[in-house]
CSV table of C-alpha atoms in Angstrom, one decimal:
chain,number,residue,atom,x,y,z
H,1,MET,CA,-7.9,175.4,-116.7
H,2,ALA,CA,-7.1,171.8,-115.8
H,3,ILE,CA,-9.3,170.1,-113.3
H,4,LEU,CA,-7.3,168.8,-110.4
H,5,PRO,CA,-7.9,165.1,-109.5
H,6,LEU,CA,-9.8,164.5,-106.3
H,7,PRO,CA,-7.9,163.3,-103.3
H,8,SER,CA,-7.7,159.5,-103.1
H,9,ASP,CA,-9.5,159.5,-99.7
H,10,TYR,CA,-12.4,161.7,-101.0
H,11,PRO,CA,-14.9,158.8,-101.5
H,12,GLN,CA,-14.4,157.7,-97.9
H,13,PHE,CA,-14.7,161.3,-96.7
H,14,LEU,CA,-17.9,161.8,-98.6
H,15,ALA,CA,-19.4,158.5,-97.3
H,16,GLU,CA,-18.6,159.4,-93.7
H,17,LEU,CA,-20.0,162.9,-94.2
H,18,LYS,CA,-23.3,161.5,-95.6
H,19,GLY,CA,-23.6,159.1,-92.7
H,20,HIS,CA,-23.1,161.9,-90.2
H,21,ILE,CA,-25.7,164.0,-91.9
H,22,ARG,CA,-28.2,161.2,-92.0
H,23,ALA,CA,-27.7,160.4,-88.4
H,24,THR,CA,-28.1,164.0,-87.5
H,25,GLN,CA,-31.4,164.2,-89.5
H,26,VAL,CA,-32.7,161.1,-87.7
H,27,ARG,CA,-31.8,162.6,-84.3
H,28,ALA,CA,-33.4,165.9,-85.3
H,29,ALA,CA,-36.6,164.1,-86.4
H,30,LEU,CA,-36.7,162.1,-83.1
H,31,ALA,CA,-36.2,165.3,-81.1
H,32,VAL,CA,-39.0,167.0,-83.0
H,33,ASN,CA,-41.3,164.1,-82.3
H,34,SER,CA,-40.3,164.0,-78.6
H,35,GLU,CA,-41.1,167.7,-78.3
H,36,LEU,CA,-44.4,167.3,-80.0
H,37,VAL,CA,-45.5,164.4,-77.8
H,38,GLN,CA,-44.5,166.3,-74.7
H,39,LEU,CA,-46.4,169.4,-75.9
H,40,TYR,CA,-49.5,167.2,-76.4
H,41,TRP,CA,-49.0,165.8,-72.9
H,42,HIS,CA,-48.9,169.3,-71.4
H,43,ILE,CA,-52.1,170.4,-73.3
H,44,GLY,CA,-53.8,167.2,-72.2
H,45,ARG,CA,-52.7,167.7,-68.6
H,46,GLN,CA,-54.0,171.3,-68.5
H,47,ILE,CA,-57.4,170.2,-69.9
H,48,LEU,CA,-57.6,167.3,-67.4
H,49,GLN,CA,-56.7,169.5,-64.4
H,50,ARG,CA,-59.3,172.1,-65.3
H,51,GLN,CA,-62.0,169.4,-65.8
H,52,GLN,CA,-61.1,167.9,-62.4
H,53,GLN,CA,-60.7,171.2,-60.5
H,54,GLN,CA,-63.1,173.6,-62.2
H,55,GLY,CA,-65.7,171.2,-63.6
H,56,TRP,CA,-65.0,172.0,-67.3
H,57,GLY,CA,-67.4,170.1,-69.5
H,58,ALA,CA,-66.7,168.4,-72.9
H,59,LYS,CA,-68.1,171.4,-74.7
H,60,VAL,CA,-65.0,173.5,-73.8
H,61,ILE,CA,-62.9,171.2,-75.9
H,62,GLY,CA,-64.7,172.2,-79.0
H,63,GLN,CA,-64.3,175.9,-78.3
H,64,LEU,CA,-60.6,175.3,-77.4
H,65,ALA,CA,-60.0,173.5,-80.7
H,66,GLN,CA,-61.6,176.4,-82.6
H,67,ASP,CA,-59.5,179.0,-80.8
H,68,LEU,CA,-56.3,177.2,-81.2
H,69,ARG,CA,-56.8,176.6,-84.9
H,70,GLN,CA,-57.6,180.3,-85.3
H,71,GLU,CA,-54.4,181.2,-83.5
H,72,PHE,CA,-52.2,178.6,-85.3
H,73,PRO,CA,-53.8,178.1,-88.7
H,74,GLU,CA,-50.7,176.4,-90.1
H,75,ALA,CA,-51.1,173.6,-87.6
H,76,SER,CA,-53.5,170.7,-88.1
H,77,GLY,CA,-53.2,168.9,-84.8
H,78,PHE,CA,-55.8,170.8,-82.7
H,79,SER,CA,-59.0,169.2,-83.8
H,80,PRO,CA,-61.5,168.3,-81.0
H,81,ARG,CA,-60.7,164.6,-81.5
H,82,ASN,CA,-57.0,165.1,-81.1
H,83,LEU,CA,-57.5,167.2,-78.0
H,84,LYS,CA,-59.4,164.3,-76.5
H,85,TYR,CA,-56.5,162.1,-77.3
H,86,MET,CA,-54.2,164.5,-75.5
H,87,ARG,CA,-56.4,164.4,-72.4
H,88,ALA,CA,-56.5,160.6,-72.6
H,89,PHE,CA,-52.7,160.6,-73.0
H,90,ALA,CA,-52.3,162.6,-69.8
H,91,VAL,CA,-54.5,160.2,-68.0
H,92,ALA,CA,-52.6,157.2,-69.2
H,93,TRP,CA,-49.2,158.7,-68.5
H,94,PRO,CA,-49.6,160.9,-65.3
H,95,GLU,CA,-45.8,161.5,-64.9
H,96,LEU,CA,-43.9,163.7,-67.4
H,97,ALA,CA,-40.6,162.0,-66.5
H,98,ILE,CA,-42.0,158.7,-67.7
H,99,VAL,CA,-43.4,160.3,-70.8
H,100,GLN,CA,-40.0,161.6,-71.7
H,101,GLN,CA,-38.3,158.3,-71.2
H,102,ALA,CA,-40.9,156.1,-73.0
H,103,ALA,CA,-44.0,157.5,-74.8
H,104,ALA,CA,-42.2,160.5,-76.2
H,105,GLN,CA,-39.7,158.2,-78.0
H,106,ILE,CA,-42.4,156.8,-80.3
H,107,PRO,CA,-44.6,158.8,-82.8
H,108,TRP,CA,-47.9,160.3,-81.7
H,109,PHE,CA,-49.9,158.0,-84.0
H,110,HIS,CA,-48.4,155.0,-82.2
H,111,ASN,CA,-49.5,156.5,-78.8
H,112,CYS,CA,-53.0,157.1,-80.1
H,113,LEU,CA,-53.2,153.5,-81.3
H,114,LEU,CA,-52.1,152.2,-77.9
H,115,LEU,CA,-54.6,154.5,-76.1
H,116,ASP,CA,-57.4,153.0,-78.2
H,117,LYS,CA,-56.4,149.3,-78.0
H,118,VAL,CA,-54.4,148.8,-74.7
H,119,LYS,CA,-56.0,149.6,-71.4
H,120,ASP,CA,-53.6,148.0,-69.0
H,121,PRO,CA,-50.8,150.5,-68.1
H,122,ALA,CA,-48.1,147.8,-67.7
H,123,GLU,CA,-49.1,146.2,-71.1
H,124,ARG,CA,-49.1,149.6,-72.8
H,125,ALA,CA,-45.6,150.4,-71.4
H,126,TRP,CA,-44.4,147.1,-72.6
H,127,TYR,CA,-45.6,147.8,-76.2
H,128,VAL,CA,-43.9,151.2,-76.1
H,129,GLN,CA,-40.6,149.6,-75.1
H,130,GLN,CA,-40.9,147.0,-77.8
H,131,THR,CA,-41.6,149.6,-80.4
H,132,ILE,CA,-38.5,151.6,-79.3
H,133,GLU,CA,-36.3,148.5,-79.4
H,134,ASN,CA,-37.7,147.0,-82.7
H,135,GLY,CA,-38.5,150.2,-84.6
H,136,TRP,CA,-42.1,149.0,-85.3
H,137,SER,CA,-44.2,151.0,-87.8
H,138,ARG,CA,-47.7,151.9,-86.7
H,139,ASN,CA,-49.1,149.0,-88.9
H,140,VAL,CA,-46.7,146.5,-87.3
H,141,LEU,CA,-47.5,147.7,-83.8
H,142,ALA,CA,-51.2,147.3,-84.6
H,143,VAL,CA,-50.6,143.7,-85.7
H,144,GLN,CA,-48.6,142.9,-82.6
H,145,VAL,CA,-51.3,144.3,-80.3
H,146,GLU,CA,-54.1,142.6,-82.1
H,147,SER,CA,-52.3,139.3,-82.0
H,148,GLY,CA,-51.9,139.6,-78.2
H,149,LEU,CA,-48.1,139.5,-78.3
H,150,TYR,CA,-47.8,140.7,-74.7
H,151,HIS,CA,-49.7,137.7,-73.5
H,152,ARG,CA,-47.9,135.2,-75.8
H,153,GLN,CA,-44.3,136.3,-75.2
H,154,GLY,CA,-42.3,133.9,-73.1
H,155,ARG,CA,-45.1,131.3,-72.6
H,156,ALA,CA,-43.6,128.4,-74.5
H,157,VAL,CA,-43.0,125.2,-72.4
H,158,SER,CA,-39.2,124.7,-72.1
H,159,ASN,CA,-36.4,123.2,-70.1
H,160,PHE,CA,-34.1,126.3,-70.6
H,161,SER,CA,-33.7,126.9,-66.8
H,162,ARG,CA,-32.1,123.5,-66.5
H,163,THR,CA,-30.1,123.3,-69.7
H,164,LEU,CA,-28.8,126.9,-70.2
H,165,PRO,CA,-26.9,129.4,-68.1
H,166,ALA,CA,-29.2,131.8,-66.2
H,167,GLN,CA,-28.8,134.8,-68.4
H,168,GLN,CA,-29.1,132.9,-71.6
H,169,SER,CA,-32.0,130.9,-70.3
H,170,GLU,CA,-34.0,134.0,-69.4
H,171,LEU,CA,-33.4,135.6,-72.8
H,172,ALA,CA,-34.2,132.5,-74.7
H,173,GLN,CA,-37.5,132.0,-72.8
H,174,GLN,CA,-38.6,135.6,-73.6
H,175,ILE,CA,-37.9,135.1,-77.3
H,176,LEU,CA,-40.2,132.2,-77.6
H,177,LYS,CA,-44.0,132.6,-77.7
H,178,ASP,CA,-47.0,130.4,-77.3
H,179,PRO,CA,-49.0,130.3,-79.5
H,180,TYR,CA,-47.4,131.5,-82.8
H,181,THR,CA,-50.0,133.1,-85.1
H,182,PHE,CA,-49.7,132.4,-88.8
H,183,ASP,CA,-52.8,134.1,-90.0
H,184,PHE,CA,-51.1,135.0,-93.2
H,185,LEU,CA,-51.4,131.3,-94.3
H,186,SER,CA,-54.2,129.4,-95.9
H,187,LEU,CA,-53.9,125.6,-95.4
H,188,GLY,CA,-56.5,123.0,-96.2
H,189,PRO,CA,-57.5,120.2,-93.8
H,190,GLU,CA,-55.3,117.7,-95.6
H,191,ALA,CA,-52.1,119.8,-95.4
H,192,GLN,CA,-48.9,118.1,-94.3
H,193,GLU,CA,-45.7,119.4,-92.5
H,194,ARG,CA,-44.1,120.2,-95.9
H,195,ASP,CA,-47.1,122.3,-96.9
H,196,LEU,CA,-46.8,124.3,-93.7
H,197,GLU,CA,-43.1,124.7,-94.3
H,198,ARG,CA,-43.6,125.9,-97.9
H,199,GLY,CA,-46.2,128.3,-96.8
H,200,LEU,CA,-44.0,129.8,-94.1
H,201,LEU,CA,-41.1,130.2,-96.6
H,202,ALA,CA,-43.4,131.7,-99.2
H,203,HIS,CA,-44.3,134.4,-96.6
H,204,VAL,CA,-40.9,134.5,-95.0
H,205,ARG,CA,-41.2,138.2,-94.2
H,206,SER,CA,-44.4,137.7,-92.2
H,207,PHE,CA,-42.9,134.6,-90.7
H,208,LEU,CA,-39.8,136.4,-89.5
H,209,LEU,CA,-42.0,139.2,-88.1
H,210,GLU,CA,-43.9,136.7,-86.1
H,211,LEU,CA,-40.8,135.0,-84.8
H,212,GLY,CA,-39.4,138.3,-83.6
H,213,LYS,CA,-36.3,140.4,-83.9
H,214,GLY,CA,-33.0,138.7,-84.4
H,215,PHE,CA,-33.9,135.6,-86.3
H,216,ALA,CA,-31.9,135.0,-89.6
H,217,LEU,CA,-33.0,132.1,-91.8
H,218,VAL,CA,-30.1,129.7,-92.5
H,219,GLY,CA,-32.1,127.1,-94.5
H,220,SER,CA,-35.0,124.7,-94.8
H,221,GLN,CA,-34.7,120.9,-95.0
H,222,TYR,CA,-31.2,121.5,-93.8
H,223,HIS,CA,-29.1,118.4,-94.4
H,224,LEU,CA,-27.0,116.7,-91.7
H,225,GLU,CA,-25.2,113.4,-92.0
H,226,VAL,CA,-24.8,111.4,-88.8
H,227,GLY,CA,-23.3,108.0,-88.7
H,228,GLY,CA,-23.6,107.6,-92.5
H,229,GLN,CA,-27.3,108.4,-92.4
H,230,ASP,CA,-29.1,111.5,-93.8
H,231,TYR,CA,-31.3,113.8,-91.7
H,232,TYR,CA,-33.2,116.9,-92.8
H,233,LEU,CA,-34.1,119.6,-90.3
H,234,ASP,CA,-37.3,121.5,-91.2
H,235,LEU,CA,-36.1,125.0,-90.5
H,236,VAL,CA,-32.7,126.3,-89.2
H,237,PHE,CA,-32.2,129.9,-88.0
H,238,TYR,CA,-29.4,131.8,-86.3
H,239,HIS,CA,-30.4,134.2,-83.6
H,240,LEU,CA,-28.2,137.3,-83.6
H,241,LYS,CA,-28.8,138.2,-79.9
H,242,LEU,CA,-28.7,134.7,-78.5
H,243,ARG,CA,-25.6,134.0,-80.7
H,244,CYS,CA,-26.8,130.5,-81.4
H,245,PHE,CA,-28.6,128.3,-84.0
H,246,VAL,CA,-32.3,127.7,-83.5
H,247,ILE,CA,-33.9,124.5,-85.0
H,248,ILE,CA,-37.6,124.5,-85.6
H,249,ASP,CA,-39.4,121.2,-86.1
H,250,LEU,CA,-42.9,121.6,-87.6
H,251,LYS,CA,-45.8,119.3,-86.5
H,252,MET,CA,-49.3,119.3,-88.1
H,253,GLY,CA,-50.7,117.4,-85.1
H,254,GLU,CA,-50.6,117.3,-81.3
H,255,PHE,CA,-47.2,117.2,-79.5
H,256,LYS,CA,-46.0,113.8,-78.7
H,257,PRO,CA,-43.3,112.9,-76.1
H,258,GLU,CA,-41.2,111.3,-78.8
H,259,ASP,CA,-41.0,114.6,-80.6
H,260,SER,CA,-38.7,115.9,-77.8
H,261,GLY,CA,-36.4,112.9,-78.1
H,262,LYS,CA,-36.1,113.5,-81.9
H,263,MET,CA,-35.3,117.2,-81.3
H,264,ASN,CA,-32.8,116.3,-78.6
H,265,PHE,CA,-31.0,114.2,-81.2
H,266,TYR,CA,-31.1,117.0,-83.8
H,267,LEU,CA,-29.6,119.5,-81.3
H,268,SER,CA,-26.7,117.1,-80.3
H,269,ALA,CA,-25.9,116.7,-84.0
H,270,ALA,CA,-26.1,120.4,-84.7
H,271,ASP,CA,-23.8,121.3,-81.8
H,272,GLU,CA,-21.3,118.9,-83.2
H,273,LEU,CA,-21.6,119.7,-86.9
H,274,LEU,CA,-22.8,123.4,-87.1
H,275,ARG,CA,-21.9,125.1,-83.9
H,276,HIS,CA,-18.8,127.4,-83.9
H,277,PRO,CA,-16.7,127.3,-80.7
H,278,THR,CA,-17.9,130.9,-80.0
H,279,ASP,CA,-21.6,130.1,-80.5
H,280,GLN,CA,-23.9,129.4,-77.6
H,281,PRO,CA,-25.7,125.9,-77.4
H,282,THR,CA,-28.2,125.3,-80.2
H,283,ILE,CA,-31.8,125.7,-79.2
H,284,GLY,CA,-34.8,123.6,-80.5
H,285,LEU,CA,-38.4,124.6,-80.9
H,286,VAL,CA,-41.1,122.0,-81.5
H,287,LEU,CA,-43.9,123.9,-83.2
H,288,CYS,CA,-47.1,121.8,-83.1
H,289,LYS,CA,-50.8,122.3,-83.9
H,290,SER,CA,-51.8,121.5,-80.3
H,291,GLN,CA,-50.2,120.4,-77.0
H,292,ASN,CA,-50.9,119.2,-73.5
H,293,ARG,CA,-48.6,121.4,-71.5
H,294,VAL,CA,-48.3,118.8,-68.7
H,295,VAL,CA,-47.2,116.2,-71.2
H,296,ALA,CA,-44.7,118.6,-72.7
H,297,GLU,CA,-43.2,119.5,-69.4
H,298,TYR,CA,-42.8,115.8,-68.5
H,299,ALA,CA,-41.3,115.1,-72.0
H,300,LEU,CA,-38.6,117.7,-71.5
H,301,ARG,CA,-37.5,116.6,-68.0
H,302,GLY,CA,-34.1,114.9,-68.0
H,303,LEU,CA,-33.2,115.9,-71.5
H,304,SER,CA,-29.8,117.5,-71.8
H,305,GLN,CA,-30.5,119.9,-74.7
H,306,PRO,CA,-32.5,123.2,-74.5
H,307,ILE,CA,-35.9,122.6,-76.1
H,308,GLY,CA,-39.1,124.6,-76.2
H,309,VAL,CA,-42.6,123.5,-77.2
H,310,ALA,CA,-45.2,125.9,-78.5
H,311,GLU,CA,-48.4,125.8,-80.6
H,312,TRP,CA,-49.1,127.5,-83.9
H,313,GLN,CA,-52.5,128.7,-85.1
H,314,LEU,CA,-53.7,130.1,-88.4
H,315,THR,CA,-56.2,132.6,-86.9
H,316,ARG,CA,-56.4,134.4,-83.6
H,317,ALA,CA,-58.5,132.8,-80.9
H,318,LEU,CA,-61.9,134.4,-81.7
H,319,PRO,CA,-65.1,132.6,-82.8
H,320,ALA,CA,-65.6,132.8,-86.6
H,321,GLU,CA,-68.9,134.5,-86.2
H,322,LEU,CA,-67.4,137.2,-84.0
H,323,ARG,CA,-64.4,137.7,-86.3
H,324,ARG,CA,-66.7,138.2,-89.3
H,325,SER,CA,-68.7,140.8,-87.4
H,326,LEU,CA,-65.7,142.9,-86.4
H,327,PRO,CA,-64.7,145.9,-88.6
H,328,THR,CA,-61.3,145.7,-90.3
H,329,SER,CA,-58.5,148.2,-89.5
H,330,GLU,CA,-59.2,149.9,-92.9
H,331,GLU,CA,-62.9,150.3,-92.1
H,332,LEU,CA,-62.1,151.7,-88.7
H,333,ASP,CA,-59.7,154.2,-90.2
H,334,ALA,CA,-62.3,155.2,-92.8
H,335,ALA,CA,-64.9,155.7,-90.2
H,336,LEU,CA,-62.8,157.5,-87.6
H,337,GLY,CA,-60.0,159.1,-89.6
H,338,ALA,CA,-56.4,159.2,-88.3
H,339,PRO,CA,-55.3,161.6,-85.5
H,340,GLU,CA,-54.0,164.8,-86.9
H,341,LEU,CA,-50.5,166.2,-86.4
H,342,PRO,CA,-49.2,169.7,-86.7
H,343,LYS,CA,-47.5,170.3,-90.0
H,344,ALA,CA,-43.7,170.4,-89.9
């Protein structure tokens, strides 16, 4: 029996069907996670209410864990430690409606991490929203929390409010940080700007993660010819949400007022030579080892191009002795174990 040829549009049909199945699987997985987190909230809420109203002690949690595991032997999420997380979760998120909109949209492991490391409710809610928007894994979320991203976001000195339209200005300001943490680099005391640049490019994945979502690398030492003279821009990016080029000028030392004048020139040239008519104005970021914020603010006044100034650091701002005494995330996981989840 002859095998009939497949219809010409079969490959497209198959590709569309696969995409639909994958999308449905993702939605199903998210729905299961949301139901699980809401279940944990309800359990934690019941424990909390009985402790508050009837004076239940901590000993009851141990008995409850034993009884639940006996009743649901196929589940592995009812350990005493995980029940305590559920209670803490109900304390941190007192309203179910808010849980459904935010915390239930990220995995339980992520919520446990935030319960351990972030005590301020507004800060915790911010990290939840950023995790939803950026799709952070638990490890990435841990890095962002430990680096203090909440306190660094939007802190760069800039003149955006005077040089960009209001909506673009607000978004651009929130995208820039101060300081940027490059703790994935090892630079000696004699390192120069090119050494810093090479190190960032050698760890481009970590660099892009620190910059934030939306940055696409265009090139390093990007050549521009202006008036018959050659100029080389340290790093050029395109930001997909801002819809504009972003030029980064790296400095190994303290910010100087003339650095802003140099960047102003770069941005004027880039707008003329790189910018497409549909692009937004090019933005500049002077990334320096240190800065006097008052000096930076004065240096940016009167300039026509949108420029930000921020510091970079190789390690987080903790004394070396304290950093050496702190356990690593691997040591903490080994000592405490990870929160348990019911089996699928």
